[in-house]
Amino acid sequence: MTSELDKSMGDRARTSAYHLDFWPGIVGYVVVLGAVTVLGDLDGTSPWRFLWALLPVLPALWVIRAVVRHVRRIDDYQRGLLLRGLAVGFAAAMIASITIGFLDVAGLDVPLAGWIVYGVGMVGWALAAAVTNR
């Protein structure tokens, strides 16, 4: 197990840079999501609700930028661990997507299917990262 003392100055600098890139996107996402839920009238009939619904995607793009920059900064070993976790999360999301797709073909309406796929992918990534980082 790696403690904070085992990290090199470079590791700490990369972690700090990642946090500086990542957290503004998350804060922006939470703020925009709050505004959308309060002001967006997503259950209404206005065509503007579609624009409101897409607004949280903008800060999420910032988070993607942060992750890509992080992948470029980390060393090969850390990159391998991260990419293994991402691969497991992607595979889990694809299996969830195929499962929901076949259930839909069979006539079962799965509400919030996109969010289920997203959740399965994120949980798969987190579990794989936890197991590979041990």
Coordinates of C-alpha atoms in Angstrom, one line a residue:
M1 CA 0.0 0.0 0.0
T2 CA 1.3 3.4 -0.9
S3 CA 1.1 6.1 1.7
E4 CA 1.4 9.8 1.1
L5 CA 5.0 9.6 2.2
D6 CA 5.8 7.1 -0.5
K7 CA 4.8 9.5 -3.3
S8 CA 7.5 11.4 -5.1
M9 CA 7.5 15.2 -5.6
G10 CA 6.5 14.5 -9.2
D11 CA 3.5 12.3 -8.1
R12 CA 2.3 15.0 -5.7
A13 CA 2.7 17.7 -8.4
R14 CA 0.7 15.6 -10.9
T15 CA -2.0 14.9 -8.3
S16 CA -2.2 18.6 -7.4
A17 CA -2.4 19.6 -11.1
Y18 CA -5.2 17.0 -11.6
H19 CA -7.2 18.4 -8.7
L20 CA -6.7 21.9 -10.1
D21 CA -8.0 20.8 -13.5
F22 CA -10.8 18.4 -12.2
W23 CA -12.6 20.3 -9.4
P24 CA -13.6 23.4 -11.3
G25 CA -15.4 21.2 -13.7
I26 CA -17.2 19.3 -10.9
V27 CA -18.1 22.6 -9.1
G28 CA -19.4 24.0 -12.4
Y29 CA -21.4 20.8 -13.0
V30 CA -23.0 21.0 -9.6
V31 CA -23.8 24.7 -10.0
V32 CA -25.3 24.3 -13.5
L33 CA -27.2 21.2 -12.4
G34 CA -28.7 23.1 -9.5
A35 CA -29.7 25.9 -11.8
V36 CA -31.2 23.5 -14.3
T37 CA -33.3 21.7 -11.7
V38 CA -34.6 25.0 -10.2
L39 CA -35.0 27.1 -13.3
G40 CA -35.1 24.7 -16.2
D41 CA -38.7 23.6 -16.1
L42 CA -37.7 20.3 -17.6
D43 CA -41.2 18.9 -17.1
G44 CA -42.8 21.8 -19.0
T45 CA -43.6 22.1 -22.6
S46 CA -41.3 24.9 -23.7
P47 CA -38.8 23.9 -26.4
W48 CA -36.1 25.7 -24.3
R49 CA -36.3 22.8 -21.8
F50 CA -34.1 20.7 -24.2
L51 CA -31.4 23.4 -24.1
W52 CA -31.7 23.5 -20.3
A53 CA -31.3 19.7 -20.2
L54 CA -28.1 19.9 -22.1
L55 CA -26.4 22.6 -20.1
P56 CA -24.8 20.3 -17.5
V57 CA -22.9 18.7 -20.4
L58 CA -20.7 21.8 -20.8
P59 CA -19.0 21.5 -17.4
A60 CA -18.8 17.7 -17.9
L61 CA -16.7 18.4 -21.0
W62 CA -14.3 20.3 -18.6
V63 CA -14.0 17.1 -16.5
I64 CA -13.1 15.1 -19.6
R65 CA -10.4 17.7 -20.4
A66 CA -9.1 17.3 -16.9
V67 CA -9.0 13.5 -17.2
V68 CA -7.2 13.6 -20.6
R69 CA -4.6 16.0 -19.3
H70 CA -4.1 13.7 -16.3
V71 CA -3.6 10.7 -18.5
R72 CA -0.9 12.6 -20.4
R73 CA 0.9 13.7 -17.2
I74 CA 1.0 10.3 -15.3
D75 CA 3.7 7.7 -15.8
D76 CA 3.3 4.5 -17.8
Y77 CA 2.5 2.4 -14.7
Q78 CA -0.2 4.7 -13.4
R79 CA -1.5 5.1 -17.0
G80 CA -1.8 1.3 -17.2
L81 CA -3.7 1.1 -13.9
L82 CA -6.1 3.9 -15.0
L83 CA -6.7 2.4 -18.4
R84 CA -7.4 -1.0 -17.0
G85 CA -10.1 0.5 -14.8
L86 CA -11.5 2.5 -17.7
A87 CA -11.6 -0.6 -19.8
V88 CA -13.5 -2.6 -17.2
G89 CA -16.0 0.3 -16.8
F90 CA -16.4 0.6 -20.5
A91 CA -17.1 -3.1 -20.9
A92 CA -19.6 -3.1 -18.0
A93 CA -21.4 -0.1 -19.6
M94 CA -21.5 -1.9 -22.9
I95 CA -22.9 -5.1 -21.3
A96 CA -25.6 -2.9 -19.5
S97 CA -26.4 -1.2 -22.8
I98 CA -26.8 -4.5 -24.7
T99 CA -28.9 -5.9 -21.9
I100 CA -31.2 -2.9 -21.8
G101 CA -31.3 -2.8 -25.6
F102 CA -32.5 -6.5 -25.8
L103 CA -35.0 -5.9 -23.0
D104 CA -36.3 -2.9 -25.0
V105 CA -36.6 -5.1 -28.2
A106 CA -38.6 -7.6 -26.1
G107 CA -41.0 -4.8 -25.2
L108 CA -39.8 -3.9 -21.7
D109 CA -39.6 -0.1 -21.2
V110 CA -36.6 0.6 -18.9
P111 CA -37.0 4.1 -17.6
L112 CA -33.7 6.2 -17.3
A113 CA -31.9 3.6 -19.3
G114 CA -29.1 6.0 -20.1
W115 CA -28.5 6.7 -16.4
I116 CA -28.4 3.0 -15.7
V117 CA -25.7 2.5 -18.3
Y118 CA -23.8 5.5 -17.0
G119 CA -24.0 4.2 -13.4
V120 CA -22.9 0.6 -14.3
G121 CA -19.9 2.0 -16.2
M122 CA -18.9 4.3 -13.3
V123 CA -19.3 1.6 -10.7
G124 CA -17.3 -0.8 -12.9
W125 CA -14.5 1.7 -13.3
A126 CA -14.4 2.5 -9.6
L127 CA -14.4 -1.2 -8.6
A128 CA -11.7 -2.1 -11.1
A129 CA -9.6 0.9 -10.0
A130 CA -10.0 -0.2 -6.3
V131 CA -8.9 -3.7 -7.1
T132 CA -6.0 -2.9 -9.4
N133 CA -4.6 -0.2 -7.0
R134 CA -4.4 -2.6 -4.1

